[in-house]
Amino acid sequence: MIVAGFGFRAAATTESLRDALAITGEVDVAALATASDKAQSTAIQKLAAELSVPVIEIPAEIMASVKTTTQSAKVIEKRGTGSVAEACALIAAGTGAELKKERVVSGDRLATCAIAYGALK
């Protein structure tokens, strides 16, 4: 099971998310994952519809419990984890998941994406 995890700003568009996913080089994801407070955003819902995959909501307290490869001081302060994209991808991919691609940043700098693989919970 391959999951694309996303972190993004409120101004991010579907194109921002699509660009970040394209930068990872992954073309076959089974689900998108993001923080619960972002999961209903138009941008990610539209991308999920385009890809015909679900959006998995990751609660803040669970996301904060995941150690990530990328460590952003700003994200740690706001979200309690080093990378929202990496944490969400790892959690959504399930127990024993591993990062396939560390966090990348969209060209407009509004979205990040990371790829994890594992068994879906």
PDB file of C-alpha atoms in Angstrom:
ATOM      1  CA  MET A   1       0.000   0.000   0.000  1.00  0.00           C
ATOM      2  CA  ILE A   2       1.510   3.327  -1.069  1.00  0.00           C
ATOM      3  CA  VAL A   3       0.257   6.512   0.607  1.00  0.00           C
ATOM      4  CA  ALA A   4       0.996  10.135  -0.247  1.00  0.00           C
ATOM      5  CA  GLY A   5       1.102  12.323   2.841  1.00  0.00           C
ATOM      6  CA  PHE A   6       0.542  16.064   2.475  1.00  0.00           C
ATOM      7  CA  GLY A   7       1.199  19.168   4.483  1.00  0.00           C
ATOM      8  CA  PHE A   8      -0.007  22.427   2.996  1.00  0.00           C
ATOM      9  CA  ARG A   9      -0.867  26.036   3.650  1.00  0.00           C
ATOM     10  CA  ALA A  10      -4.403  27.383   3.420  1.00  0.00           C
ATOM     11  CA  ALA A  11      -3.521  29.112   0.125  1.00  0.00           C
ATOM     12  CA  ALA A  12      -2.473  25.820  -1.516  1.00  0.00           C
ATOM     13  CA  THR A  13      -4.413  24.800  -4.592  1.00  0.00           C
ATOM     14  CA  THR A  14      -5.020  21.422  -6.139  1.00  0.00           C
ATOM     15  CA  GLU A  15      -2.204  22.306  -8.532  1.00  0.00           C
ATOM     16  CA  SER A  16       0.122  22.889  -5.544  1.00  0.00           C
ATOM     17  CA  LEU A  17      -0.646  19.400  -4.228  1.00  0.00           C
ATOM     18  CA  ARG A  18      -0.483  17.814  -7.693  1.00  0.00           C
ATOM     19  CA  ASP A  19       2.927  19.429  -8.254  1.00  0.00           C
ATOM     20  CA  ALA A  20       4.299  18.166  -4.927  1.00  0.00           C
ATOM     21  CA  LEU A  21       3.081  14.649  -5.717  1.00  0.00           C
ATOM     22  CA  ALA A  22       4.634  14.814  -9.193  1.00  0.00           C
ATOM     23  CA  ILE A  23       7.985  15.842  -7.690  1.00  0.00           C
ATOM     24  CA  THR A  24       8.020  12.629  -5.627  1.00  0.00           C
ATOM     25  CA  GLY A  25       7.892  10.639  -8.854  1.00  0.00           C
ATOM     26  CA  GLU A  26       5.179   8.360  -7.451  1.00  0.00           C
ATOM     27  CA  VAL A  27       2.314   7.710  -9.848  1.00  0.00           C
ATOM     28  CA  ASP A  28       0.371   4.923  -8.140  1.00  0.00           C
ATOM     29  CA  VAL A  29      -0.914   5.887  -4.689  1.00  0.00           C
ATOM     30  CA  ALA A  30      -3.734   4.106  -2.893  1.00  0.00           C
ATOM     31  CA  ALA A  31      -4.626   7.003  -0.586  1.00  0.00           C
ATOM     32  CA  LEU A  32      -3.829  10.594   0.352  1.00  0.00           C
ATOM     33  CA  ALA A  33      -3.285  11.526   3.992  1.00  0.00           C
ATOM     34  CA  THR A  34      -3.194  14.845   5.789  1.00  0.00           C
ATOM     35  CA  ALA A  35      -3.917  16.471   9.142  1.00  0.00           C
ATOM     36  CA  SER A  36      -7.561  16.261  10.212  1.00  0.00           C
ATOM     37  CA  ASP A  37      -7.990  20.031  10.079  1.00  0.00           C
ATOM     38  CA  LYS A  38      -6.950  20.058   6.398  1.00  0.00           C
ATOM     39  CA  ALA A  39      -8.672  16.888   5.178  1.00  0.00           C
ATOM     40  CA  GLN A  40     -11.850  18.587   3.982  1.00  0.00           C
ATOM     41  CA  SER A  41     -10.063  21.320   2.035  1.00  0.00           C
ATOM     42  CA  THR A  42     -11.146  21.715  -1.561  1.00  0.00           C
ATOM     43  CA  ALA A  43      -7.573  21.258  -2.821  1.00  0.00           C
ATOM     44  CA  ILE A  44      -6.990  17.792  -1.358  1.00  0.00           C
ATOM     45  CA  GLN A  45     -10.552  16.604  -1.930  1.00  0.00           C
ATOM     46  CA  LYS A  46     -10.289  17.576  -5.595  1.00  0.00           C
ATOM     47  CA  LEU A  47      -6.950  15.778  -6.005  1.00  0.00           C
ATOM     48  CA  ALA A  48      -8.355  12.677  -4.296  1.00  0.00           C
ATOM     49  CA  ALA A  49     -11.322  12.711  -6.683  1.00  0.00           C
ATOM     50  CA  GLU A  50      -8.984  13.045  -9.691  1.00  0.00           C
ATOM     51  CA  LEU A  51      -6.966  10.052  -8.497  1.00  0.00           C
ATOM     52  CA  SER A  52     -10.024   8.081  -7.282  1.00  0.00           C
ATOM     53  CA  VAL A  53      -8.473   7.520  -3.858  1.00  0.00           C
ATOM     54  CA  PRO A  54      -9.638   8.306  -0.313  1.00  0.00           C
ATOM     55  CA  VAL A  55      -8.316  11.041   1.956  1.00  0.00           C
ATOM     56  CA  ILE A  56      -7.202   9.680   5.334  1.00  0.00           C
ATOM     57  CA  GLU A  57      -7.510  12.168   8.203  1.00  0.00           C
ATOM     58  CA  ILE A  58      -4.709  12.072  10.767  1.00  0.00           C
ATOM     59  CA  PRO A  59      -5.512  13.537  14.211  1.00  0.00           C
ATOM     60  CA  ALA A  60      -2.987  16.052  15.565  1.00  0.00           C
ATOM     61  CA  GLU A  61      -2.154  14.021  18.678  1.00  0.00           C
ATOM     62  CA  ILE A  62      -1.283  10.937  16.623  1.00  0.00           C
ATOM     63  CA  MET A  63       0.693  12.951  14.075  1.00  0.00           C
ATOM     64  CA  ALA A  64       2.728  14.546  16.861  1.00  0.00           C
ATOM     65  CA  SER A  65       3.812  11.104  18.106  1.00  0.00           C
ATOM     66  CA  VAL A  66       5.685  10.243  14.900  1.00  0.00           C
ATOM     67  CA  LYS A  67       9.404  10.881  14.492  1.00  0.00           C
ATOM     68  CA  THR A  68      10.139  12.066  10.975  1.00  0.00           C
ATOM     69  CA  THR A  69      13.296  12.199   8.889  1.00  0.00           C
ATOM     70  CA  THR A  70      12.747  15.855   8.024  1.00  0.00           C
ATOM     71  CA  GLN A  71      12.874  18.240  10.975  1.00  0.00           C
ATOM     72  CA  SER A  72      11.393  21.707  10.468  1.00  0.00           C
ATOM     73  CA  ALA A  73      11.567  23.872  13.589  1.00  0.00           C
ATOM     74  CA  LYS A  74       8.522  25.837  12.425  1.00  0.00           C
ATOM     75  CA  VAL A  75       6.461  22.668  11.889  1.00  0.00           C
ATOM     76  CA  ILE A  76       7.600  21.180  15.206  1.00  0.00           C
ATOM     77  CA  GLU A  77       6.421  24.333  16.963  1.00  0.00           C
ATOM     78  CA  LYS A  78       3.032  24.370  15.191  1.00  0.00           C
ATOM     79  CA  ARG A  79       2.313  20.646  14.785  1.00  0.00           C
ATOM     80  CA  GLY A  80       4.560  18.738  17.188  1.00  0.00           C
ATOM     81  CA  THR A  81       6.230  16.754  14.390  1.00  0.00           C
ATOM     82  CA  GLY A  82       9.099  17.552  12.054  1.00  0.00           C
ATOM     83  CA  SER A  83       7.083  17.017   8.869  1.00  0.00           C
ATOM     84  CA  VAL A  84       3.309  16.843   8.496  1.00  0.00           C
ATOM     85  CA  ALA A  85       3.654  15.131   5.108  1.00  0.00           C
ATOM     86  CA  GLU A  86       5.994  12.416   6.398  1.00  0.00           C
ATOM     87  CA  ALA A  87       4.053  11.810   9.621  1.00  0.00           C
ATOM     88  CA  CYS A  88       0.717  11.548   7.809  1.00  0.00           C
ATOM     89  CA  ALA A  89       2.094   9.216   5.142  1.00  0.00           C
ATOM     90  CA  LEU A  90       3.676   6.915   7.724  1.00  0.00           C
ATOM     91  CA  ILE A  91       0.603   6.750   9.943  1.00  0.00           C
ATOM     92  CA  ALA A  92      -1.802   6.165   7.053  1.00  0.00           C
ATOM     93  CA  ALA A  93       0.376   3.427   5.547  1.00  0.00           C
ATOM     94  CA  GLY A  94       0.054   1.431   8.782  1.00  0.00           C
ATOM     95  CA  THR A  95       2.178  -0.435  11.290  1.00  0.00           C
ATOM     96  CA  GLY A  96       5.716  -0.998  10.082  1.00  0.00           C
ATOM     97  CA  ALA A  97       5.392   1.580   7.286  1.00  0.00           C
ATOM     98  CA  GLU A  98       8.550   3.082   5.833  1.00  0.00           C
ATOM     99  CA  LEU A  99       9.223   6.254   3.931  1.00  0.00           C
ATOM    100  CA  LYS A 100       9.731   5.663   0.237  1.00  0.00           C
ATOM    101  CA  LYS A 101      10.300   9.369  -0.457  1.00  0.00           C
ATOM    102  CA  GLU A 102      11.046  12.066   2.107  1.00  0.00           C
ATOM    103  CA  ARG A 103       9.157  15.346   2.061  1.00  0.00           C
ATOM    104  CA  VAL A 104       9.405  17.399  -1.115  1.00  0.00           C
ATOM    105  CA  VAL A 105       8.100  20.939  -1.632  1.00  0.00           C
ATOM    106  CA  SER A 106       5.851  22.135  -4.459  1.00  0.00           C
ATOM    107  CA  GLY A 107       7.192  24.743  -6.858  1.00  0.00           C
ATOM    108  CA  ASP A 108       4.959  27.412  -5.330  1.00  0.00           C
ATOM    109  CA  ARG A 109       6.174  26.426  -1.828  1.00  0.00           C
ATOM    110  CA  LEU A 110       2.599  25.978  -0.565  1.00  0.00           C
ATOM    111  CA  ALA A 111       2.520  22.174  -0.256  1.00  0.00           C
ATOM    112  CA  THR A 112       4.726  19.295   0.796  1.00  0.00           C
ATOM    113  CA  CYS A 113       4.358  15.624  -0.044  1.00  0.00           C
ATOM    114  CA  ALA A 114       6.010  12.448   1.238  1.00  0.00           C
ATOM    115  CA  ILE A 115       5.465   8.850   0.189  1.00  0.00           C
ATOM    116  CA  ALA A 116       5.255   5.854   2.540  1.00  0.00           C
ATOM    117  CA  TYR A 117       4.567   2.205   1.921  1.00  0.00           C
ATOM    118  CA  GLY A 118       3.231  -0.471   4.217  1.00  0.00           C
ATOM    119  CA  ALA A 119       0.053  -2.278   5.158  1.00  0.00           C
ATOM    120  CA  LEU A 120      -3.009  -0.026   5.463  1.00  0.00           C
ATOM    121  CA  LYS A 121      -4.558  -0.140   8.939  1.00  0.00           C
TER     122      LYS A 121
END
